[in-house]
Tab-separated table of C-alpha atoms in Angstrom:
chain	number	residue	atom	x	y	z
A	1	MET	CA	-36.784	93.388	-86.836
A	2	GLY	CA	-40.323	93.168	-88.134
A	3	ARG	CA	-41.475	93.258	-91.733
A	4	ILE	CA	-44.863	93.739	-93.335
A	5	THR	CA	-46.010	90.299	-94.462
A	6	GLU	CA	-49.300	88.951	-95.726
A	7	ASP	CA	-49.700	86.857	-92.596
A	8	LEU	CA	-49.171	89.941	-90.395
A	9	ILE	CA	-51.863	91.858	-92.269
A	10	ARG	CA	-54.322	88.950	-92.094
A	11	ARG	CA	-53.797	88.589	-88.348
A	12	ASN	CA	-54.650	92.271	-87.962
A	13	ALA	CA	-57.694	92.014	-90.247
A	14	GLU	CA	-59.898	89.875	-88.006
A	15	HIS	CA	-62.683	92.452	-88.156
A	16	ASN	CA	-62.796	91.880	-91.931
A	17	ASP	CA	-62.785	88.037	-91.707
A	18	CYS	CA	-59.045	88.091	-92.562
A	19	VAL	CA	-59.832	89.317	-96.100
A	20	ILE	CA	-57.193	91.897	-97.048
A	21	PHE	CA	-58.100	93.042	-100.575
A	22	SER	CA	-61.241	94.840	-99.325
A	23	LEU	CA	-59.714	96.042	-96.052
A	24	GLU	CA	-60.519	99.666	-95.182
A	25	GLU	CA	-58.718	100.015	-91.835
A	26	LEU	CA	-55.384	98.494	-90.815
A	27	SER	CA	-53.386	98.847	-87.601
A	28	LEU	CA	-49.705	97.841	-87.652
A	29	HIS	CA	-48.389	99.890	-84.731
A	30	GLN	CA	-45.571	98.681	-82.451
A	31	GLN	CA	-44.388	95.944	-84.819
A	32	GLU	CA	-40.747	97.115	-85.146
A	33	ILE	CA	-41.291	97.609	-88.888
A	34	GLU	CA	-38.315	99.177	-90.663
A	35	ARG	CA	-39.703	99.493	-94.168
A	36	LEU	CA	-43.098	100.455	-95.580
A	37	GLU	CA	-43.860	97.887	-98.312
A	38	HIS	CA	-46.525	95.717	-100.024
A	39	ILE	CA	-49.498	97.618	-98.617
A	40	ASP	CA	-50.224	99.483	-101.865
A	41	LYS	CA	-50.468	96.119	-103.679
A	42	TRP	CA	-52.484	94.106	-101.174
A	43	CYS	CA	-54.808	96.698	-99.569
A	44	ARG	CA	-55.742	99.310	-102.154
A	45	ASP	CA	-59.090	100.129	-100.532
A	46	LEU	CA	-57.534	101.329	-97.279
A	47	LYS	CA	-58.994	104.465	-95.727
A	48	ILE	CA	-57.219	104.421	-92.343
A	49	LEU	CA	-53.654	103.190	-91.782
A	50	TYR	CA	-51.960	103.132	-88.360
A	51	LEU	CA	-48.163	102.716	-88.455
A	52	GLN	CA	-47.109	104.623	-85.337
A	53	ASN	CA	-44.259	103.558	-83.043
A	54	ASN	CA	-42.205	101.635	-85.599
A	55	LEU	CA	-38.782	102.139	-87.199
A	56	ILE	CA	-39.868	103.296	-90.655
A	57	GLY	CA	-37.195	105.564	-92.133
A	58	LYS	CA	-38.884	106.557	-95.409
A	59	ILE	CA	-42.401	107.200	-96.696
A	60	GLU	CA	-42.837	104.922	-99.717
A	61	ASN	CA	-45.142	102.423	-101.434
A	62	VAL	CA	-48.363	104.232	-100.490
A	63	SER	CA	-48.935	106.343	-103.611
A	64	LYS	CA	-51.507	103.865	-105.008
A	65	LEU	CA	-53.789	104.193	-101.984
A	66	LYS	CA	-56.182	106.613	-103.672
A	67	ARG	CA	-58.885	106.245	-100.986
A	68	LEU	CA	-56.557	106.712	-97.999
A	69	GLU	CA	-57.935	109.401	-95.669
A	70	TYR	CA	-55.848	109.089	-92.475
A	71	LEU	CA	-52.182	108.074	-92.235
A	72	ASN	CA	-50.499	107.842	-88.826
A	73	LEU	CA	-46.680	107.633	-88.949
A	74	ALA	CA	-45.922	109.084	-85.511
A	75	LEU	CA	-42.853	107.872	-83.575
A	76	ASN	CA	-40.845	106.631	-86.543
A	77	ASN	CA	-37.471	107.511	-88.120
A	78	ILE	CA	-38.756	109.622	-91.035
A	79	GLU	CA	-36.481	112.529	-92.061
A	80	LYS	CA	-38.343	113.849	-95.098
A	81	ILE	CA	-41.947	114.215	-96.324
A	82	GLU	CA	-42.250	112.526	-99.732
A	83	ASN	CA	-44.168	110.115	-102.000
A	84	LEU	CA	-47.651	111.114	-100.825
A	85	GLU	CA	-48.823	112.830	-104.002
A	86	GLY	CA	-50.849	109.805	-105.113
A	87	CYS	CA	-52.944	109.720	-101.919
A	88	GLU	CA	-55.669	111.879	-103.422
A	89	GLY	CA	-58.156	111.443	-100.576
A	90	LEU	CA	-55.709	112.143	-97.720
A	91	THR	CA	-57.314	114.475	-95.157
A	92	LYS	CA	-55.192	113.834	-92.013
A	93	LEU	CA	-51.453	113.152	-91.685
A	94	ASP	CA	-49.714	112.518	-88.356
A	95	LEU	CA	-45.895	112.747	-88.339
A	96	THR	CA	-45.439	113.521	-84.644
A	97	VAL	CA	-41.984	112.831	-83.082
A	98	ASN	CA	-39.975	111.925	-86.151
A	99	PHE	CA	-36.668	113.347	-87.420
A	100	ILE	CA	-37.898	115.696	-90.145
A	101	GLY	CA	-35.367	118.491	-90.533
A	102	GLU	CA	-36.127	119.492	-94.139
A	103	LEU	CA	-39.157	121.652	-93.515
A	104	SER	CA	-39.250	122.657	-97.177
A	105	SER	CA	-40.326	119.071	-97.973
A	106	VAL	CA	-43.868	120.002	-96.853
A	107	LYS	CA	-44.281	121.539	-100.318
A	108	THR	CA	-44.892	118.033	-101.668
A	109	LEU	CA	-48.203	118.050	-99.776
A	110	GLN	CA	-49.560	120.852	-101.958
A	111	HIS	CA	-50.874	118.172	-104.315
A	112	ASN	CA	-53.046	116.721	-101.514
A	113	ILE	CA	-55.810	119.244	-101.923
A	114	HIS	CA	-58.083	117.526	-99.350
A	115	LEU	CA	-55.502	117.618	-96.551
A	116	LYS	CA	-57.029	119.406	-93.545
A	117	GLU	CA	-54.947	118.286	-90.530
A	118	LEU	CA	-51.164	117.974	-90.160
A	119	PHE	CA	-49.078	117.088	-87.076
A	120	LEU	CA	-45.334	117.898	-87.084
A	121	MET	CA	-44.691	118.542	-83.386
A	122	GLY	CA	-41.676	116.768	-81.888
A	123	ASN	CA	-39.631	117.042	-85.105
A	124	PRO	CA	-36.425	119.133	-85.382
A	125	CYS	CA	-38.123	121.390	-87.927
A	126	ALA	CA	-40.763	122.356	-85.357
A	127	ASP	CA	-38.030	124.243	-83.455
A	128	PHE	CA	-37.154	126.480	-86.424
A	129	ASP	CA	-37.966	130.169	-86.201
A	130	GLY	CA	-40.985	130.870	-88.389
A	131	TYR	CA	-41.931	127.162	-88.585
A	132	ARG	CA	-45.687	127.616	-88.196
A	133	GLN	CA	-45.924	130.608	-90.499
A	134	PHE	CA	-43.971	128.766	-93.206
A	135	VAL	CA	-46.276	125.722	-93.083
A	136	VAL	CA	-49.436	127.838	-92.970
A	137	ALA	CA	-48.347	129.864	-95.987
A	138	THR	CA	-47.132	126.834	-97.941
A	139	LEU	CA	-50.180	124.592	-97.391
A	140	GLN	CA	-53.147	126.884	-97.854
A	141	GLN	CA	-55.642	123.944	-97.790
A	142	LEU	CA	-54.790	123.186	-94.125
A	143	LYS	CA	-57.355	123.902	-91.403
A	144	TRP	CA	-55.439	122.529	-88.393
A	145	LEU	CA	-51.695	122.397	-87.640
A	146	ASP	CA	-50.428	120.486	-84.582
A	147	GLY	CA	-53.945	120.403	-83.165
A	148	LYS	CA	-54.407	124.169	-83.375
A	149	GLU	CA	-56.884	125.726	-85.795
A	150	ILE	CA	-55.478	128.063	-88.450
A	151	GLU	CA	-57.337	131.367	-88.519
A	152	ARG	CA	-57.788	133.473	-91.611
A	153	SER	CA	-55.847	136.415	-90.226
A	154	GLU	CA	-52.924	134.099	-89.379
A	155	ARG	CA	-52.773	132.845	-92.954
A	156	ILE	CA	-52.889	136.366	-94.414
A	157	GLN	CA	-50.019	137.455	-92.194
A	158	ALA	CA	-47.994	134.327	-93.036
A	159	LEU	CA	-48.452	134.961	-96.763
A	160	GLN	CA	-47.287	138.555	-96.392
A	161	ASN	CA	-44.107	137.556	-94.531
A	162	PHE	CA	-43.435	134.406	-96.599
A	163	PRO	CA	-40.352	135.620	-98.579
A	164	VAL	CA	-38.494	136.551	-95.378
A	165	ILE	CA	-39.624	133.444	-93.495
A	166	GLU	CA	-38.613	131.189	-96.394
A	167	GLN	CA	-35.080	132.594	-96.348
A	168	GLN	CA	-34.825	131.989	-92.591
A	169	ILE	CA	-36.057	128.444	-92.958
A	170	ARG	CA	-33.497	127.672	-95.690
A	171	GLU	CA	-30.614	128.926	-93.528
A	172	GLN	CA	-31.777	126.864	-90.558
A	173	GLU	CA	-32.210	123.794	-92.776
A	174	LYS	CA	-28.648	124.176	-94.038
A	175	ALA	CA	-27.291	124.371	-90.487
A	176	TYR	CA	-29.325	121.330	-89.470
A	177	CYS	CA	-28.079	119.295	-92.446
A	178	LEU	CA	-24.466	120.013	-91.521
A	179	LYS	CA	-25.100	119.023	-87.918
A	180	ARG	CA	-26.905	115.875	-89.056
A	181	ALA	CA	-23.965	114.879	-91.261
A	182	LYS	CA	-21.579	115.215	-88.304
A	183	ASP	CA	-23.908	113.132	-86.131
A	184	LYS	CA	-23.925	110.374	-88.757
A	185	GLU	CA	-20.128	110.356	-88.928
A	186	GLU	CA	-19.899	110.132	-85.143
A	187	VAL	CA	-22.388	107.263	-85.043
A	188	GLN	CA	-20.472	105.376	-87.735
A	189	ARG	CA	-17.198	105.890	-85.864
A	190	ASN	CA	-18.698	104.613	-82.612
A	191	LEU	CA	-20.074	101.553	-84.382
A	192	ARG	CA	-16.657	100.740	-85.860
A	193	GLU	CA	-15.010	101.085	-82.444
A	194	GLU	CA	-17.595	98.809	-80.827
A	195	GLU	CA	-17.121	96.186	-83.553
A	196	GLU	CA	-13.347	96.282	-83.097
A	197	ASN	CA	-13.690	95.893	-79.315
A	198	GLU	CA	-16.065	92.958	-79.738
A	199	ALA	CA	-13.677	91.339	-82.208
A	200	LYS	CA	-10.809	91.685	-79.718
A	201	GLY	CA	-12.961	90.255	-76.930
A	202	ARG	CA	-13.925	87.218	-79.035
A	203	SER	CA	-10.311	86.353	-79.917
A	204	TYR	CA	-9.428	83.545	-77.484
A	205	PRO	CA	-10.558	85.029	-74.170
A	206	GLY	CA	-8.667	83.655	-71.170
A	207	PHE	CA	-5.739	82.274	-73.244
A	208	GLU	CA	-2.887	84.762	-73.271
A	209	GLY	CA	-0.400	84.032	-76.019
A	210	GLN	CA	-1.318	80.370	-76.461
A	211	SER	CA	-3.730	78.380	-78.539
A	212	PRO	CA	-7.027	77.501	-76.887
A	213	PHE	CA	-6.499	73.868	-77.844
A	214	SER	CA	-3.131	73.426	-76.053
A	215	VAL	CA	-3.383	72.545	-72.359
A	216	GLU	CA	-0.058	72.271	-70.523
A	217	SER	CA	-1.288	71.073	-67.161
A	218	GLU	CA	-4.391	69.952	-65.386
A	219	ASP	CA	-4.680	73.298	-63.635
A	220	HIS	CA	-6.433	74.665	-66.718
A	221	ILE	CA	-9.340	72.247	-66.211
A	222	GLN	CA	-11.841	74.053	-64.034
A	223	ALA	CA	-13.962	72.368	-61.445
A	224	PRO	CA	-17.750	72.774	-61.418
A	225	GLU	CA	-17.365	75.406	-58.691
A	226	GLY	CA	-15.096	77.393	-60.976
A	227	GLN	CA	-17.576	77.122	-63.848
A	228	GLU	CA	-20.363	78.345	-61.624
A	229	GLY	CA	-18.235	81.271	-60.482
A	230	GLU	CA	-17.376	82.093	-64.080
A	231	CYS	CA	-21.072	82.031	-64.967
A	232	ASN	CA	-21.845	84.401	-62.098
A	233	GLN	CA	-19.065	86.713	-63.214
A	234	LYS	CA	-20.474	86.730	-66.734
A	235	LYS	CA	-23.949	87.637	-65.436
A	236	PHE	CA	-22.452	90.421	-63.322
A	237	LYS	CA	-20.500	91.751	-66.295
A	238	ASP	CA	-23.623	91.674	-68.497
A	239	SER	CA	-25.576	93.632	-65.896
A	240	GLU	CA	-22.743	96.177	-65.700
A	241	ASP	CA	-22.673	96.538	-69.493
A	242	ASP	CA	-26.433	97.007	-69.538
A	243	LEU	CA	-26.251	99.712	-66.863
A	244	GLU	CA	-23.430	101.413	-68.745
A	245	PHE	CA	-25.466	101.376	-71.969
A	246	TRP	CA	-28.481	103.071	-70.397
A	247	ASN	CA	-26.351	105.661	-68.543
A	248	LYS	CA	-24.320	106.545	-71.640
A	249	PRO	CA	-25.433	109.882	-73.174
A	250	SER	CA	-26.636	109.608	-76.750
A	251	LEU	CA	-28.019	111.871	-79.441
A	252	PHE	CA	-31.675	111.818	-80.434
A	253	THR	CA	-31.194	110.379	-83.914
A	254	PRO	CA	-32.679	107.502	-85.948
A	255	GLU	CA	-29.456	105.582	-85.371
A	256	SER	CA	-29.767	105.879	-81.588
A	257	ARG	CA	-33.341	104.557	-81.741
A	258	LEU	CA	-32.169	101.580	-83.788
A	259	GLU	CA	-29.268	100.965	-81.401
A	260	THR	CA	-31.596	101.042	-78.391
A	261	LEU	CA	-34.021	98.633	-79.984
A	262	ARG	CA	-31.267	96.222	-81.011
A	263	HIS	CA	-29.854	96.317	-77.479
A	264	MET	CA	-33.264	95.452	-76.052
A	265	GLU	CA	-33.693	92.680	-78.617
A	266	LYS	CA	-30.288	91.240	-77.697
A	267	GLN	CA	-31.235	91.266	-74.010
A	268	ARG	CA	-34.475	89.479	-74.808
A	269	LYS	CA	-32.666	86.806	-76.807
A	270	ASP	CA	-30.088	86.323	-74.041
A	271	GLN	CA	-32.864	85.809	-71.530
A	272	GLU	CA	-34.544	83.291	-73.816
A	273	LYS	CA	-31.294	81.321	-74.086
A	274	LEU	CA	-31.092	80.806	-70.321
A	275	ARG	CA	-31.541	77.129	-69.497
A	276	LEU	CA	-33.772	75.905	-66.719
A	277	ASP	CA	-32.177	74.145	-63.760
A	278	PHE	CA	-33.255	70.545	-63.220
A	279	SER	CA	-32.442	67.462	-61.172
A	280	LEU	CA	-32.998	63.820	-62.114
A	281	LYS	CA	-33.219	61.368	-59.208
A	282	ASP	CA	-33.594	57.576	-59.199
A	283	ASP	CA	-35.830	56.643	-56.278
A	284	GLU	CA	-34.952	52.971	-55.696
A	285	LYS	CA	-37.262	52.650	-52.699
A	286	ARG	CA	-40.350	53.412	-54.785
A	287	ASN	CA	-38.823	52.157	-58.017
A	288	GLN	CA	-39.353	55.371	-59.963
A	289	ILE	CA	-37.477	58.233	-61.632
A	290	ILE	CA	-38.208	61.780	-60.447
A	291	LEU	CA	-37.514	64.853	-62.598
A	292	ASP	CA	-37.544	68.240	-60.846
A	293	LEU	CA	-37.613	71.090	-63.398
A	294	ALA	CA	-37.198	74.652	-62.083
A	295	VAL	CA	-40.031	76.277	-64.038
A	296	TYR	CA	-40.629	79.967	-63.475
A	297	ARG	CA	-42.672	80.497	-60.344
A	298	TYR	CA	-45.408	82.757	-61.741
A	299	MET	CA	-45.717	81.092	-65.142
A	300	ASP	CA	-49.204	79.905	-66.061
A	301	THR	CA	-49.506	76.117	-66.130
A	302	SER	CA	-51.279	76.292	-69.484
A	303	LEU	CA	-47.914	77.282	-71.033
A	304	ILE	CA	-46.371	73.953	-69.947
A	305	ASN	CA	-46.865	70.689	-71.861
A	306	VAL	CA	-45.423	67.377	-70.602
A	307	ASP	CA	-44.843	64.319	-72.808
A	308	VAL	CA	-43.508	61.169	-71.098
A	309	GLN	CA	-42.254	58.335	-73.306
A	310	PRO	CA	-40.719	54.989	-72.252
A	311	THR	CA	-37.158	56.175	-72.904
A	312	TYR	CA	-37.310	59.975	-72.690
A	313	VAL	CA	-39.346	62.900	-71.331
A	314	ARG	CA	-40.101	66.144	-73.144
A	315	VAL	CA	-41.407	69.351	-71.515
A	316	MET	CA	-42.534	72.308	-73.638
A	317	VAL	CA	-42.145	75.584	-71.703
A	318	LYS	CA	-43.673	78.528	-73.605
A	319	GLY	CA	-43.224	76.612	-76.843
A	320	LYS	CA	-39.552	75.801	-76.208
A	321	PRO	CA	-38.543	72.152	-75.722
A	322	PHE	CA	-36.710	70.611	-72.781
A	323	GLN	CA	-35.908	66.961	-73.572
A	324	LEU	CA	-34.032	64.438	-71.460
A	325	VAL	CA	-33.095	60.792	-72.078
A	326	LEU	CA	-34.048	58.588	-69.133
A	327	PRO	CA	-31.577	56.115	-67.576
A	328	ALA	CA	-34.212	53.347	-67.486
A	329	GLU	CA	-37.464	52.483	-69.211
A	330	VAL	CA	-40.538	53.937	-67.528
A	331	LYS	CA	-44.326	53.579	-67.703
A	332	PRO	CA	-45.851	56.644	-69.400
A	333	ASP	CA	-49.430	55.733	-68.402
A	334	SER	CA	-48.535	55.557	-64.700
A	335	SER	CA	-46.483	58.767	-64.640
A	336	SER	CA	-47.676	61.932	-62.921
A	337	ALA	CA	-46.747	65.629	-63.142
A	338	LYS	CA	-47.323	68.201	-60.398
A	339	ARG	CA	-46.261	71.788	-59.686
A	340	SER	CA	-45.116	73.136	-56.366
A	341	GLN	CA	-47.350	75.875	-54.993
A	342	THR	CA	-44.410	77.595	-53.278
A	343	THR	CA	-41.559	77.390	-55.806
A	344	GLY	CA	-43.462	76.661	-59.017
A	345	HIS	CA	-41.142	73.740	-59.836
A	346	LEU	CA	-42.491	70.980	-62.045
A	347	VAL	CA	-42.081	67.500	-60.500
A	348	ILE	CA	-42.603	64.475	-62.799
A	349	CYS	CA	-42.721	60.992	-61.206
A	350	MET	CA	-42.172	58.128	-63.664
A	351	PRO	CA	-42.425	54.491	-62.403
A	352	LYS	CA	-39.860	52.147	-63.901
A	353	VAL	CA	-40.800	49.067	-65.910
A	354	ASP	CA	-38.384	46.582	-64.260
A	355	GLY	CA	-40.528	46.104	-61.139
A	356	VAL	CA	-44.065	46.408	-59.804
A	357	ILE	CA	-44.689	48.357	-56.649
A	358	THR	CA	-47.018	46.467	-54.289
A	359	GLY	CA	-47.573	46.375	-50.556
A	360	TRP	CA	-46.219	42.853	-49.925
A	361	ARG	CA	-44.103	41.864	-52.929
A	362	GLN	CA	-40.470	42.891	-52.982
A	363	THR	CA	-39.362	44.729	-56.093
A	364	SER	CA	-36.444	43.559	-58.129
A	365	LYS	CA	-33.064	44.953	-57.211
A	366	PRO	CA	-31.531	47.590	-59.453
A	367	GLY	CA	-28.544	45.323	-60.114
A	368	GLU	CA	-30.674	42.540	-61.579
A	369	SER	CA	-31.582	42.758	-65.210
A	370	THR	CA	-35.107	42.475	-66.563
A	371	LEU	CA	-34.095	39.505	-68.742
A	372	ASP	CA	-32.854	37.429	-65.774
A	373	SER	CA	-36.026	38.042	-63.781
A	374	SER	CA	-38.250	37.048	-66.713
A	375	ARG	CA	-36.286	33.816	-67.235
A	376	GLU	CA	-36.639	32.946	-63.551
A	377	HIS	CA	-40.433	33.403	-63.692
A	378	THR	CA	-40.594	31.270	-66.831
A	379	ASN	CA	-38.690	28.414	-65.200
A	380	GLN	CA	-40.976	28.503	-62.164
A	381	ARG	CA	-44.038	28.221	-64.394
A	382	ARG	CA	-42.550	25.273	-66.274
A	383	LYS	CA	-41.977	23.407	-63.020
A	384	GLN	CA	-45.601	23.800	-62.024
A	385	ILE	CA	-47.026	22.548	-65.361
A	386	GLU	CA	-48.282	18.905	-65.329
A	387	LYS	CA	-47.979	17.010	-68.582
A	388	LEU	CA	-50.928	14.929	-69.921
A	389	GLU	CA	-50.012	11.850	-71.923
A	390	VAL	CA	-52.277	10.915	-74.803
A	391	ASP	CA	-52.355	7.559	-76.568
A	392	PRO	CA	-52.764	8.266	-80.281
A	393	SER	CA	-54.101	4.718	-80.932
A	394	LYS	CA	-57.328	5.507	-79.080
A	395	HIS	CA	-58.193	8.349	-81.446
A	396	SER	CA	-59.203	8.172	-85.097
A	397	PHE	CA	-58.754	10.821	-87.763
A	398	PRO	CA	-60.541	11.354	-91.069
A	399	ASP	CA	-58.975	9.810	-94.154
A	400	VAL	CA	-57.841	12.765	-96.216
A	401	ALA	CA	-57.059	10.605	-99.256
A	402	ASN	CA	-60.611	9.273	-99.565
A	403	ILE	CA	-62.426	12.462	-98.646
A	404	VAL	CA	-63.338	13.142	-102.304
A	405	GLN	CA	-65.080	9.743	-102.612
A	406	GLU	CA	-67.681	10.720	-100.079
A	407	LYS	CA	-70.595	9.737	-102.359
A	408	LYS	CA	-69.415	6.171	-103.048
A	409	HIS	CA	-68.205	5.200	-99.618
A	410	ARG	CA	-69.670	5.978	-96.300
A	411	PRO	CA	-67.455	8.085	-94.094
A	412	ARG	CA	-65.581	6.393	-91.392
A	413	ARG	CA	-67.048	7.085	-88.032
A	414	VAL	CA	-65.895	6.304	-84.590
A	415	GLN	CA	-67.933	3.316	-83.461
A	416	SER	CA	-69.109	3.671	-79.935
A	417	GLU	CA	-68.455	0.635	-77.787
A	418	PRO	CA	-71.607	-1.340	-76.891
A	419	LYS	CA	-72.797	-0.904	-73.399
A	420	ILE	CA	-72.290	-4.006	-71.347
A	421	THR	CA	-74.953	-4.609	-68.837
A	422	ALA	CA	-74.146	-6.058	-65.484
A	423	SER	CA	-76.257	-9.139	-66.037
A	424	GLU	CA	-74.221	-10.186	-69.103
A	425	GLU	CA	-70.914	-9.546	-67.357
A	426	ASP	CA	-71.660	-11.401	-64.086
A	427	PRO	CA	-74.539	-13.944	-63.736
A	428	ASP	CA	-74.498	-13.646	-59.918
A	429	PHE	CA	-75.117	-9.875	-60.039
A	430	GLU	CA	-78.103	-8.585	-58.067
A	431	ASP	CA	-79.640	-5.258	-59.073
A	432	ASN	CA	-80.407	-2.933	-56.179
A	433	PRO	CA	-83.089	-0.397	-57.156
A	434	GLU	CA	-81.939	2.146	-54.505
A	435	VAL	CA	-78.540	2.567	-56.184
A	436	PRO	CA	-78.664	5.068	-59.105
A	437	PRO	CA	-77.430	3.820	-62.457
A	438	LEU	CA	-73.882	4.575	-63.565
A	439	ILE	CA	-73.477	6.987	-66.520
């Protein structure tokens, strides 16, 4: 069920830049709010407050709203008019379709001298004999009641007949209070019976007279087909229970409204718990892993977020995670995700790391490990490497010990060998000018 929180008020105060202390108009309708709270502390400058179509059972915590002019509490669970004396500026009050049976509680509105419009249609008190005359005579500041203007002659006549009408109203209120007390007892009895039936249904279903942890034979272990059939039976039973709930006659009471809302909330939660069907396939021919997730057909793709990691894949569907550990390491950068235009399924293709898909090279077999293939490639590279032998005597290195004495001694340098001309090497050598010199 919903509650009035600061975050809820700020989200509904966008027209005021989410500032709530100076808010003059606030709409909190259809929020499943059960209690009216905090508003008189956070939004004291309110002039218009919409709270229709909630589950509020009592008018409270609004007496400090001195500037409040219009309060809409239609379609709630209110049974009595109270705690509105402090709303000095109240001019319009809407209490349509509530459960107000104490019509005499309208006397508390006599302190709201600026009240001009009041709506009480759809309440049990609106069916009382003399209802309109009683309200018109009690609240003489009113100009409109249930959308109909109050004429002067009508008020004079209501004031003349007020003593008799007041007695009639009190008798009808007394009868309604007795009926309401019986309805509450019946609702409480039905709730106790439902709780007892649920408790009996939860006590070891399917195990008659034996502990659920003792299995005498293998016949108790169900096959996947049996589990699927059991799941279908459960869905069928849930649909039957839902149909029975909506066809069951019920009284128009605050408790029945709460029961209906809780039933709808339970259905919504059960639907949210349903898991999506999926299939994970290892495509050895293309060396990739394919995940087929049965996403809802008409769901917008913007509500789906895919995150592929080397060892797992995560899919966020409407903010809810679906995560799966992969049987092999994959390449996130090379993965792709597509949706079927006919079924809406999400298909994620994730290439594996243990092989490269090319047109001519054969991929490694699934049975071979990545470590063995890497060792084989390393050995092949070592065989192809040619070693170069170096004679250390032909190279000179600087003397580290005498490097500090650079100023006293000249550094040792590699003396280049003197070029030997051909004439010095061989006296019979003849120089041919057409032959280029050797470098």
